[in-house]
Short mmCIF file of C-alpha atoms and ligand atoms in Angstrom, two decimals:
data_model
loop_
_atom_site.label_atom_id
_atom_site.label_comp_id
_atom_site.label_asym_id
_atom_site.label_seq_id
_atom_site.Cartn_x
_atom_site.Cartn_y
_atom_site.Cartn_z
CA UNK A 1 17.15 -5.31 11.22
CA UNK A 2 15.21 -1.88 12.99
CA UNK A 3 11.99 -2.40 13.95
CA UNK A 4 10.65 -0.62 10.85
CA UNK A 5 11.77 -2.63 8.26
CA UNK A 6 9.18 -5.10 6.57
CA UNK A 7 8.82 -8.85 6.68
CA UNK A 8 8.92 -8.99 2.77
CA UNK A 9 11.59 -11.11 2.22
CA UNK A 10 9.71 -13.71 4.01
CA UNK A 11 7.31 -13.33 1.08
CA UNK A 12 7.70 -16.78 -0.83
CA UNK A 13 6.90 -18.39 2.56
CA UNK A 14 4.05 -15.48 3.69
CA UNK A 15 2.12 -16.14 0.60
CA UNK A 16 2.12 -19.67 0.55
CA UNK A 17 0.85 -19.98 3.59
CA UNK A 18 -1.99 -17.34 2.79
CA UNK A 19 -3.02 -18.79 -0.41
CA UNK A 20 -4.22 -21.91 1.20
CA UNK A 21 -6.16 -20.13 3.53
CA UNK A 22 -9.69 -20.45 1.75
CA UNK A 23 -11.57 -18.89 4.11
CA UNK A 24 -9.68 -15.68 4.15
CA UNK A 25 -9.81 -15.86 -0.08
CA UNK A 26 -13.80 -15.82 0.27
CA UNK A 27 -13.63 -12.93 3.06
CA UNK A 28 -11.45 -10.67 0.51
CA UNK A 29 -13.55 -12.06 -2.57
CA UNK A 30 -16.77 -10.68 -0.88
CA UNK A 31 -15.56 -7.03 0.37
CA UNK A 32 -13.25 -6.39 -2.35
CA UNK A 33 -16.30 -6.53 -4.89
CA UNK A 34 -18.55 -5.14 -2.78
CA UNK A 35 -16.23 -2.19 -2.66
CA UNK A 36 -15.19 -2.46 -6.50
CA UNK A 37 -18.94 -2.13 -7.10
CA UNK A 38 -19.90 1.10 -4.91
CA UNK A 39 -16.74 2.52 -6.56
CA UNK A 40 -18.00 1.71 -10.14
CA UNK A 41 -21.56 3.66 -9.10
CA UNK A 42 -20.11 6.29 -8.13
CA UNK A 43 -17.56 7.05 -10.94
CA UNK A 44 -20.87 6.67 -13.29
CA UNK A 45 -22.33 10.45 -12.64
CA UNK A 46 -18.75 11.75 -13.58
CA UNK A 47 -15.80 12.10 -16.26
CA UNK A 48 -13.09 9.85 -14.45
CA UNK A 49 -10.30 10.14 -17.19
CA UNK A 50 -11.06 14.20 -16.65
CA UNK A 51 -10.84 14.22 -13.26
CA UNK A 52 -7.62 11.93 -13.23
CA UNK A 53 -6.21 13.82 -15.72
CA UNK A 54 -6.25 16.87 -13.46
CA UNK A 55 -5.32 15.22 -10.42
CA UNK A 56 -2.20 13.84 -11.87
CA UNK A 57 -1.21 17.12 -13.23
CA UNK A 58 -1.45 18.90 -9.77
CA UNK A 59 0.83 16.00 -8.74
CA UNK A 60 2.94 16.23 -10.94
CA UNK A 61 3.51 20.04 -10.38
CA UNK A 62 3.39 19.07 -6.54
CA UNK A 63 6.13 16.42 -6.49
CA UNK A 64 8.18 18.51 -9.06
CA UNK A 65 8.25 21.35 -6.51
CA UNK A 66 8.50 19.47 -3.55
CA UNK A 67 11.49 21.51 -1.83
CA UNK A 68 9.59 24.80 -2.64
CA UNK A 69 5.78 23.72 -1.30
CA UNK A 70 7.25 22.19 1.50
CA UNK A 71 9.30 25.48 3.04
CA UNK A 72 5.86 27.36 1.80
CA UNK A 73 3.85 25.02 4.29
CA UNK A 74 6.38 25.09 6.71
CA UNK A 75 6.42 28.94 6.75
CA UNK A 76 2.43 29.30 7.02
CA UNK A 77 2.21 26.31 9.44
CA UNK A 78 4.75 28.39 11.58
CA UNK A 79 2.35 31.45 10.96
CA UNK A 80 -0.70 29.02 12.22
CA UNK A 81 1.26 28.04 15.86
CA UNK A 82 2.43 24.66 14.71
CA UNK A 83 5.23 22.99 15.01
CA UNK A 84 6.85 21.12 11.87
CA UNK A 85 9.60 18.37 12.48
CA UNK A 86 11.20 16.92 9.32
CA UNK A 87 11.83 13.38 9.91
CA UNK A 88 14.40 11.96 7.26
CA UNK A 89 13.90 8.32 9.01
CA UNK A 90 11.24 6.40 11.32
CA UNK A 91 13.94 6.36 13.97
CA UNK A 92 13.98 10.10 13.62
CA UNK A 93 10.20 10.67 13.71
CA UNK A 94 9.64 8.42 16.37
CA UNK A 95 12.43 9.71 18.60
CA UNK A 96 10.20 13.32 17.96
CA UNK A 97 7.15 11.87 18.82
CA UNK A 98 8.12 10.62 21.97
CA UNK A 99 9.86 13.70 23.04
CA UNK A 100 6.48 15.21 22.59
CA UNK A 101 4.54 13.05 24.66
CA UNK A 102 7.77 12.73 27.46
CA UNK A 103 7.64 16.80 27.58
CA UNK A 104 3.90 16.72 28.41
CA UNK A 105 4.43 13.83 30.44
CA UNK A 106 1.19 11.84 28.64
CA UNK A 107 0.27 8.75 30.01
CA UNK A 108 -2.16 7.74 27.39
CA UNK A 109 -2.86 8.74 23.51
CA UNK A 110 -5.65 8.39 21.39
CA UNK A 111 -4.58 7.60 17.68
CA UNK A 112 -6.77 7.48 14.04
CA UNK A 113 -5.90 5.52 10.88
CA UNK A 114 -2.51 6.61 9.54
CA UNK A 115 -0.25 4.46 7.00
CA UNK A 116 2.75 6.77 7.83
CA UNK A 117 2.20 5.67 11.73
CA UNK A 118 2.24 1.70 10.56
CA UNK A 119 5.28 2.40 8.34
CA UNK A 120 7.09 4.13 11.75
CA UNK A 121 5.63 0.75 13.98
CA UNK A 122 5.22 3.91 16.10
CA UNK A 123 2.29 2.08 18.45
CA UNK A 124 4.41 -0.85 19.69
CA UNK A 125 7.33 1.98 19.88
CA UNK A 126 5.25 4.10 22.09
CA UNK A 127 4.20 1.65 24.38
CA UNK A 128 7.93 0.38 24.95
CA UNK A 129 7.99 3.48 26.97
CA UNK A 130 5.53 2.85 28.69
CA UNK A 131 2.68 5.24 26.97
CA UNK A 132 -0.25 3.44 25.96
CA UNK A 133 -1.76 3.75 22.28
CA UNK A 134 -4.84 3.07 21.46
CA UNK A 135 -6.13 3.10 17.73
CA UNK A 136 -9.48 4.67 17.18
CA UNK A 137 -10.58 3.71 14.21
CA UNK A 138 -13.02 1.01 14.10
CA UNK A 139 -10.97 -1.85 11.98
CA UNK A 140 -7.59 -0.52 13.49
CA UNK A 141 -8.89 -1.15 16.80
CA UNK A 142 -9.88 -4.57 15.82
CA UNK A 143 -6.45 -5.02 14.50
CA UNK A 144 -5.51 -3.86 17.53
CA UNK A 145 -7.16 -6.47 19.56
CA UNK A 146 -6.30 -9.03 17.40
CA UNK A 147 -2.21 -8.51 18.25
CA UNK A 148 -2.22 -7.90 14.00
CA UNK A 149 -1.07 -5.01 11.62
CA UNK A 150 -3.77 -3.79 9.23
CA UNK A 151 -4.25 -5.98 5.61
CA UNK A 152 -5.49 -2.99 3.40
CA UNK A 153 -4.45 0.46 2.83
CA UNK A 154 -8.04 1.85 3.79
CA UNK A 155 -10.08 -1.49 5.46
CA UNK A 156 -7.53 -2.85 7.83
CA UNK A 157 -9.57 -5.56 9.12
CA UNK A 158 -10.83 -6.44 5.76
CA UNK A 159 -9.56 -9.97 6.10
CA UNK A 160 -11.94 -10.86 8.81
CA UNK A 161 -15.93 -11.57 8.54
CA UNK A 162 -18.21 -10.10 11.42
CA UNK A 163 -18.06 -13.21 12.91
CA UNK A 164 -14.75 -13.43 13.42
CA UNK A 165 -14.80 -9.81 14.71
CA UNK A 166 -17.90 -10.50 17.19
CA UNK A 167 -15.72 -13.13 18.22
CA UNK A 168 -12.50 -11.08 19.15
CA UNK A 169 -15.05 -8.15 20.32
CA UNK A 170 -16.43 -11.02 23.12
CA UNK A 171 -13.06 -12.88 23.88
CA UNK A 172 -10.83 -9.06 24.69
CA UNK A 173 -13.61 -6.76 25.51
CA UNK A 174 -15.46 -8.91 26.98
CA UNK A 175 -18.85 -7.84 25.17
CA UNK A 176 -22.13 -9.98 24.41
CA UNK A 177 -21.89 -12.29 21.45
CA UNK A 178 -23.55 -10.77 18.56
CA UNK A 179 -22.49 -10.34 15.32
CA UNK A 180 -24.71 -7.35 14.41
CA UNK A 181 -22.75 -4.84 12.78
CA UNK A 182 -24.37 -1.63 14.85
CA UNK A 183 -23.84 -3.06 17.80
CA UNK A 184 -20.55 -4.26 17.40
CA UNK A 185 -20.30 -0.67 16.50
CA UNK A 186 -21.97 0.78 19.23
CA UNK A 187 -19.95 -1.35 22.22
CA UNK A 188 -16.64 -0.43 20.34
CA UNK A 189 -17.82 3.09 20.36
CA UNK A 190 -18.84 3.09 24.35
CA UNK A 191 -14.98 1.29 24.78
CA UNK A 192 -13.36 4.06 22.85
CA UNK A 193 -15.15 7.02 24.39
CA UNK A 194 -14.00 6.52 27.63
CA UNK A 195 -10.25 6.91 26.17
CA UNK A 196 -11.09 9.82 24.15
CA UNK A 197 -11.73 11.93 27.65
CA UNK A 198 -8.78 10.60 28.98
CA UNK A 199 -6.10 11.01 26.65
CA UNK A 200 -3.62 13.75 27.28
CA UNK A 201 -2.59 13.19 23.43
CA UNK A 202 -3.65 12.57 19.96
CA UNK A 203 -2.21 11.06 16.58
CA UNK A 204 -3.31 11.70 13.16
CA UNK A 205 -2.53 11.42 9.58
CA UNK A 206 -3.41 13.86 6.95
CA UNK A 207 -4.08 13.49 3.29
CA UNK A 208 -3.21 16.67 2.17
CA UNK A 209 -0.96 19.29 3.28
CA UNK A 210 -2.34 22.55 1.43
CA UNK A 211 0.75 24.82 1.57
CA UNK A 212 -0.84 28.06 0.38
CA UNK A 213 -2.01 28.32 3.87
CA UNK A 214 -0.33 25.68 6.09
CA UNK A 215 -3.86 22.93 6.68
CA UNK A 216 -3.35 19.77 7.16
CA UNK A 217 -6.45 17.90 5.72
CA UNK A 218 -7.53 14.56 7.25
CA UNK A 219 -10.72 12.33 5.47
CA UNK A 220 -12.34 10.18 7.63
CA UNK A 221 -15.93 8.25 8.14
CA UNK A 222 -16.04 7.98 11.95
CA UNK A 223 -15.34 10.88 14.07
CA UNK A 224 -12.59 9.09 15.87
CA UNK A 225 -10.12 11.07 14.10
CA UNK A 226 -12.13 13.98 14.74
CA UNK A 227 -11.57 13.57 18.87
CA UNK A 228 -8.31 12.65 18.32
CA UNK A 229 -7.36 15.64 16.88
CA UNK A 230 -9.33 18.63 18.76
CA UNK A 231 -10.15 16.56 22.68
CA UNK A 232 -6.48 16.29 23.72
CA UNK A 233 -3.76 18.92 24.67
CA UNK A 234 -1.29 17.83 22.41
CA UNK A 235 -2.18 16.97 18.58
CA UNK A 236 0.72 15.36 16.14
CA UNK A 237 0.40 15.02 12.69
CA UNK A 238 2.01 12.65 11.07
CA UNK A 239 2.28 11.95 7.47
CA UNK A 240 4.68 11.76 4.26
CA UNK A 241 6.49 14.79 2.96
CA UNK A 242 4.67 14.00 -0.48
CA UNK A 243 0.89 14.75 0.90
CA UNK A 244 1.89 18.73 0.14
CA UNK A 245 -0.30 20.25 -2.84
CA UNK A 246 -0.01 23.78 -4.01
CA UNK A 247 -3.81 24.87 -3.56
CA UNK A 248 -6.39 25.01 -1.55
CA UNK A 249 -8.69 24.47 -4.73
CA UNK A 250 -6.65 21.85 -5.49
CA UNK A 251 -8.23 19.80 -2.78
CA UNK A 252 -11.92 20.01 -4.49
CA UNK A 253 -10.41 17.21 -7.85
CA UNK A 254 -9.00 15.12 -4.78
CA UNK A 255 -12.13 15.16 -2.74
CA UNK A 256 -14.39 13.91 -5.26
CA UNK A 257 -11.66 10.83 -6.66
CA UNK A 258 -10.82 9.79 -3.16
CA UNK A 259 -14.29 8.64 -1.71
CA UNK A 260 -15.58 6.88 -4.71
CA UNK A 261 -11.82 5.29 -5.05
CA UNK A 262 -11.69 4.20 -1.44
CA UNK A 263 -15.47 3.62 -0.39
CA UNK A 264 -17.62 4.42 -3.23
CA UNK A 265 -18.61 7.16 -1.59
CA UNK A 266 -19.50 10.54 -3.24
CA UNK A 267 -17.40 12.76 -0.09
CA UNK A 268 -16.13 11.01 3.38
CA UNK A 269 -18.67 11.61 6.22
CA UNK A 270 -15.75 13.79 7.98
CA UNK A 271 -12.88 16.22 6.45
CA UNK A 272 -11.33 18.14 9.05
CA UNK A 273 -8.77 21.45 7.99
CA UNK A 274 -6.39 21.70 10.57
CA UNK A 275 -4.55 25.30 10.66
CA UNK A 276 -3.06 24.54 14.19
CA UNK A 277 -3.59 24.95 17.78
CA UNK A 278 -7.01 26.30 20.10
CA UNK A 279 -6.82 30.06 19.50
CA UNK A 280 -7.83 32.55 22.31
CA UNK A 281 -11.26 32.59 22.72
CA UNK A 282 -12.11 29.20 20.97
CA UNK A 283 -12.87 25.96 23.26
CA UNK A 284 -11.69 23.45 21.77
CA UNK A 285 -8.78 21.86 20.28
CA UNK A 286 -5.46 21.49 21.14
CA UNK A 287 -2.68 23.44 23.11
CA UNK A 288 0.16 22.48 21.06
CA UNK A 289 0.02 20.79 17.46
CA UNK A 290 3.00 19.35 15.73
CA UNK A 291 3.56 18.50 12.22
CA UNK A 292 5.94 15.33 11.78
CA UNK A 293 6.93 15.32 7.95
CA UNK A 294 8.61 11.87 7.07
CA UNK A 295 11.12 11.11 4.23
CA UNK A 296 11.90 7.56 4.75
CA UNK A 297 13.23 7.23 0.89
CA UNK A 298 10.74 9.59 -0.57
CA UNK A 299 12.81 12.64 -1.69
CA UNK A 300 15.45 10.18 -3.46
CA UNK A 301 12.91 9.66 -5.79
CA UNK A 302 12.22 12.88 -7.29
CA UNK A 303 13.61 13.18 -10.77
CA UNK A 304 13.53 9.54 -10.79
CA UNK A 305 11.86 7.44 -12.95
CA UNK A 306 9.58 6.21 -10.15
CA UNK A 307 8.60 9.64 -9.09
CA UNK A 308 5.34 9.13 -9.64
CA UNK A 309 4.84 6.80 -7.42
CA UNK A 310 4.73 10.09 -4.38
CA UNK A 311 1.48 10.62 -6.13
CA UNK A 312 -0.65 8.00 -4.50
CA UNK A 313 -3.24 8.94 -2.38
CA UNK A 314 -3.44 5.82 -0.50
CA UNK A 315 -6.84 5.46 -1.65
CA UNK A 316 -6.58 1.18 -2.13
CA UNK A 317 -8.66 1.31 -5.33
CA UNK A 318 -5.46 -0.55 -6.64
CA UNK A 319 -5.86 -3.63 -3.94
CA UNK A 320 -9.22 -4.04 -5.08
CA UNK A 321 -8.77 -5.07 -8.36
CA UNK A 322 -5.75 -6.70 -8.02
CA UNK A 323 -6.17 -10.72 -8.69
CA UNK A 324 -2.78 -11.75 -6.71
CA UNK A 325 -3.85 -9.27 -3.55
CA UNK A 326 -7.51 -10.51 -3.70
CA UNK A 327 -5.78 -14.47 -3.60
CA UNK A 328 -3.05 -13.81 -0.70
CA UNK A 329 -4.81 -11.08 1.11
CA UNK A 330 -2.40 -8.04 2.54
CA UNK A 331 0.04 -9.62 5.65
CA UNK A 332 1.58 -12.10 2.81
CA UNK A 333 3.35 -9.11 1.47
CA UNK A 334 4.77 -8.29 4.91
CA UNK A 335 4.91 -4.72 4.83
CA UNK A 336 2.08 -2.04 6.07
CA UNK A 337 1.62 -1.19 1.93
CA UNK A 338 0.56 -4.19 0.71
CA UNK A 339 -0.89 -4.53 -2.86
CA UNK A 340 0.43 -3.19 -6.26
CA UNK A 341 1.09 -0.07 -4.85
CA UNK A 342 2.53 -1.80 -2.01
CA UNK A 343 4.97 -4.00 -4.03
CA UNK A 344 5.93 -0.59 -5.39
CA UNK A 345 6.67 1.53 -2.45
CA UNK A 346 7.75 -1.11 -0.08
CA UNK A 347 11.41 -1.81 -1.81
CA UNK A 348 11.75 1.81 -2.53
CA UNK A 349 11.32 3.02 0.64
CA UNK A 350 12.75 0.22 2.73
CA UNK A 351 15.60 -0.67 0.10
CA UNK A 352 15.14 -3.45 -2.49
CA UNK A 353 16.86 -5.97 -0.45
CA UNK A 354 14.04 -5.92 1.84
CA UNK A 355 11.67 -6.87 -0.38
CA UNK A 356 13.27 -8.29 -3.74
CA UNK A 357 9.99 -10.65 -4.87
CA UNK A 358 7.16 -7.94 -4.16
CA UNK A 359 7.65 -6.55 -7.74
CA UNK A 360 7.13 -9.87 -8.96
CA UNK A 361 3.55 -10.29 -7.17
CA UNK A 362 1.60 -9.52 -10.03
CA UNK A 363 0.09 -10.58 -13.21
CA UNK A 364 1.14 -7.32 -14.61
CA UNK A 365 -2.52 -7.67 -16.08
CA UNK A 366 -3.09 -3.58 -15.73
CA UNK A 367 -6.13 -3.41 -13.82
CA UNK A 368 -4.11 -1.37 -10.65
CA UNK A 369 -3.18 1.46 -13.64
CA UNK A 370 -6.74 1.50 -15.58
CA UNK A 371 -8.14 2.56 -11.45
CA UNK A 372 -5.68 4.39 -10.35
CA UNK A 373 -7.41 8.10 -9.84
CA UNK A 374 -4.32 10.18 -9.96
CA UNK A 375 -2.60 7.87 -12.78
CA UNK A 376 0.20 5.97 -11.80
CA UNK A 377 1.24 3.72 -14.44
CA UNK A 378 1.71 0.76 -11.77
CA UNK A 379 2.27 -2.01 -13.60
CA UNK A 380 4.70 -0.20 -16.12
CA UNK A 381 6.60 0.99 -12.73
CA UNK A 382 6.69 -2.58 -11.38
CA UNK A 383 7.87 -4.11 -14.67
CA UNK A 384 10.67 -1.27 -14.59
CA UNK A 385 11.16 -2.26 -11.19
CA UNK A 386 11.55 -6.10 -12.21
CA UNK A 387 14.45 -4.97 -14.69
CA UNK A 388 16.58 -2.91 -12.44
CA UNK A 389 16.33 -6.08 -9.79
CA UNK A 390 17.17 -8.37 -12.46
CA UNK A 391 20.29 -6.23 -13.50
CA UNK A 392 21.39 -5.36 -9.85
CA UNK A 393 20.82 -9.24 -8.83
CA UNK A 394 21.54 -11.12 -11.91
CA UNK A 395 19.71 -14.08 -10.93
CA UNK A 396 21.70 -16.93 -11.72
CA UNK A 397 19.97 -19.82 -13.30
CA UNK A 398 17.62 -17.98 -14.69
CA UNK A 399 19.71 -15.16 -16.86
CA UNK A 400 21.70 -18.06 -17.95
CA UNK A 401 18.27 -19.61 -19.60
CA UNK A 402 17.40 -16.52 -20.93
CA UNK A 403 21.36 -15.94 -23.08
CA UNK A 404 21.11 -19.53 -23.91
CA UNK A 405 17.73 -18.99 -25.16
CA UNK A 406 18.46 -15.53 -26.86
CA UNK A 407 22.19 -17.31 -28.23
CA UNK A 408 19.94 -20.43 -29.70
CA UNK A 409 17.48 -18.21 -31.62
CA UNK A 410 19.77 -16.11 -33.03
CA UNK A 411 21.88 -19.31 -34.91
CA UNK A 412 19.62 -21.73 -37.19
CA UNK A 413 21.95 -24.55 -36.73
CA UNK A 414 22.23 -24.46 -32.44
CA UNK A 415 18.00 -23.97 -32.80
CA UNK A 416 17.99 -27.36 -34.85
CA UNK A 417 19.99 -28.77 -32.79
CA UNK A 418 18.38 -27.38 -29.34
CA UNK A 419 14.69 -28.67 -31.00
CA UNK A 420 16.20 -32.02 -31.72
CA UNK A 421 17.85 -33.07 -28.07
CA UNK A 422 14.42 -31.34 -26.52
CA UNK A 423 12.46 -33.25 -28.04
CA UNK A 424 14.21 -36.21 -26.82
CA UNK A 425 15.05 -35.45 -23.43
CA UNK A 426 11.52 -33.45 -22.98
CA UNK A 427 9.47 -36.43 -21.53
CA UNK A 428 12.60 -37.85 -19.27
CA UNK A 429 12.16 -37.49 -15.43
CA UNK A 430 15.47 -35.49 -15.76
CA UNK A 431 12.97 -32.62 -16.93
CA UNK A 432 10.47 -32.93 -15.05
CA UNK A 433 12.73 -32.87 -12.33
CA UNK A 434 14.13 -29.69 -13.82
CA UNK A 435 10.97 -27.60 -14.40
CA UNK A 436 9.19 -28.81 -10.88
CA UNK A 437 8.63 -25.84 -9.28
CA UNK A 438 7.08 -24.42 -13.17
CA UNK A 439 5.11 -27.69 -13.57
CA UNK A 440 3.89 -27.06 -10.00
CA UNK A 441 0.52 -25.24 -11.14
CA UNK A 442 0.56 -25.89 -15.12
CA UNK A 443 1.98 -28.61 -17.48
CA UNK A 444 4.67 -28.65 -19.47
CA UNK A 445 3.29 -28.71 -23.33
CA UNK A 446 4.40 -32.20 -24.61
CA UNK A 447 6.95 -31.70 -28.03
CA UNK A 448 5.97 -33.49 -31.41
CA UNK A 449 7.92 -36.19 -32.25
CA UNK A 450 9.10 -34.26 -35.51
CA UNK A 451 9.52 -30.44 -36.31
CA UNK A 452 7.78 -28.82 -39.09
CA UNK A 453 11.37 -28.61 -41.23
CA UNK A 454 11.69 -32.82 -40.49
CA UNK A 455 7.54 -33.29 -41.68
CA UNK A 456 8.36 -30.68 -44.50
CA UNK A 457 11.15 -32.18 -45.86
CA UNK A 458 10.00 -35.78 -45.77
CA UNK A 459 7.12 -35.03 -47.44
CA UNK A 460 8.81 -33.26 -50.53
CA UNK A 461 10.53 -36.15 -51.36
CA UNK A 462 7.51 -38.15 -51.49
CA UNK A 463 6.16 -35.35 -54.51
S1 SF4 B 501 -1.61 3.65 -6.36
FE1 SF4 B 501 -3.46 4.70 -7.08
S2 SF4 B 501 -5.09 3.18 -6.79
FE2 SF4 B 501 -3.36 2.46 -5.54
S3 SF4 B 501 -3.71 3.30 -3.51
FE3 SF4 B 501 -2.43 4.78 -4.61
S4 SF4 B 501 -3.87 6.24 -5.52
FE4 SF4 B 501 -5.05 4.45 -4.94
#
């Protein structure tokens, strides 16, 4: 197994484990309805359907096109003094990366929130050689700290209350213990500044690539990604190949979903257009900026019928709402996209082997498709996702129920006799046995001692 792959297959036992924990179901309970609430406000001022609507359509033309908008980026990135690297694997983009920093012999980087970076494991990659990492944002760093990966697409600490945070804050940084949110905020900020002058490098994401005019566009509340991007020598980008949109008017429908999706908020405090490196004249920024564009299973999707599934904007609307995430929380799926969209992406771009049960987490009740902003049918995708496993795998026991079942329907006289021997055998520990791990959380419906045709018949004869 590389480095990169997920710990999904260890879901049966991840989840377990997590759904026990009760005090990590009230943490998600709290923030994910806090969040679900904001977003709610904020939709109310504005046509959702008409905004999704468009969104989806400038997806759809984006992913449809991919080959084409991504040599037009290229080209005008080129034209802006960048770099771009086309990663078809995390080896590949990591192996880049740490060129980069090698070449410009960096000693320390200064990172912000990026999925793509979690899905490379670039940090603990980059510190194997020696370089150290250190993640900026404010619930990556305390992930960070904590010696854990991130349990939501866009709160990665969301699994931990401010006490538990204060408490981490005190025990690895040594600070006061105080669980006051600003100034837990303010000693984390002091902490962080003092690597942002010292960092020869910085990491980034971006949300959008615009490639009428080669900008990378990165959304952010704090800042951090700010200095990560334009108080170093060396900036990298790093994101997926399917962030490229045609337009830079395009970006206004995605600015106004993403916020209230993510946050609830009406526009990000920060969004920073990146069209490449300091120019003559200017003081600040970078010398050098490189564009890392990863694959990793994407472009084997186009013309697929999970294409659409390259138009998420990572936005974690979808987590939210989600009953089985809000119970297990995001490290039972073990994979850096947890959630619906997460039991989605994370067998398509890691292989289904990797994580055959993750389309299976879910109720399939629809709420991850009726948020979505840019309209991904999710739980249509992950019941089509279900079928293909189920027809690749052919799970034993269980596809022989279902053609015994289907076989017994379809003949009155097997039904009959089916009813008959179930209704004896139903209440024997034999079947109980049998249907433990179904019986586990519900019971199995007790059968009448005769069927309708028995009852029926009897009482005919008594007209
Ligand atoms: S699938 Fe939709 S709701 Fe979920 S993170 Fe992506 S854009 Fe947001």
């Amino acid at each position: 197994m590389t480095t990169t792959e997920p710990q999904s297959r260890d879901f049966k036992k991840l989840y377990k484990k997590e759904v026990a924990n009760l005090r990590l179901r009230a943490n998600l309970k709290k923030a994910t309805i806090q969040a679900l609430d904001k977003r709610n406000d904020s939709f109310a001022e504005l046509d959702f359907d008409l905004l999704r609507n468009e969104a989806k359509k400038i997806k759809q033309e984006s992913v449809s096109h991919l080959n084409e908008l991504l040599s037009q980026f290229e080209d005008n990135a080129h034209k802006n003094n960048c770099a771009v690297f086309y990663a078809e694997s995390p080896e590949k983009a990591n192996a880049y990366i740490l060129d980069v920093a090698q070449r410009h012999a960096v000693k320390k980087i200064v990172k912000s929130k990026s999925m793509v970076t979690e899905e490379l494991r670039l940090v603990p990659f980059l510190e194997k050689f020696g370089i150290e990492t250190v993640e900026t944002d404010l619930g990556e760093y305390i992930i960070q700290l904590a010696g854990e990966t991130p349990s939501h697409i866009t709160a990665p600490a969301i699994h931990k209350s401010r006490t538990e945070i204060a408490q981490l804050l005190h025990d690895k940084i040594g600070i006061e213990l105080n669980d006051d949110p600003t100034f837990l905020t303010g000693e984390a900020r002091k902490a962080l500044r003092e690597k942002f002058l010292s960092a020869e490098m910085g990491i980034s994401g971006a949300n959008f690539l615009i490639a009428e005019n080669g900008t990378a566009v990165v959304v952010e509340n704090e800042g951090n990604a700010r200095l990560s991007t334009s108080a170093v020598k060396v900036h990298v980008i790093v994101t997926g190949i399917e962030k490229v949109i045609p337009k830079f008017s395009d970006l206004r429908i995605f600015m106004r979903l993403l916020g209230r999706s993510a946050t609830g908020q009406k526009l990000t405090s920060y969004v920073s257009l990146i069209r490449g490196p300091r120019r003559q004249n200017e003081k600040d920024g970078p010398d050098e900026v490189h564009i890392v564009l990863l694959d990793n299973g994407r472009s084997a999707l186009v013309g697929t019928e999970h294409q659409e599934v390259l138009h998420c904007i990572r936005c974690g609307a979808c987590l939210n709402v989600c009953p089985v995430y809000r119970s297990i929380g995001g490290h039972a799926y073990g994979s850096v996209y947890p959630g619906p969209i997460g039991s989605l992406v994370t067998p398509l771009f890691f292989g289904p082997k990797n994580a055959p049960d993750l389309p299976f987490a879910s109720s399939l009740c629809g709420n991850c498709t009726e948020v979505c902003p840019v309209g991904i049918g999710i739980h249509h995708q992950l019941l089509a996702m279900r079928h293909e496993i189920k027809a690749k795998t052919k799970r034993g026991v269980e596809a022989f129920i279902f053609r015994t079942f289907r076989k017994t329907m379809l003949r009155p006289q097997r039904y009959r006799l089916f009813s008959r021997l179930a209704r004896i055998f139903s209440s024997t520990p034999i079947v109980a046995k049998a249907f433990k791990g179904w019986t586990h959380y519900r019971e199995l419906p007790k059968l009448p001692a005769r069927s309708f045709r028995e009852i029926y018949k009897s009482e005919r004869g008594k007209e």
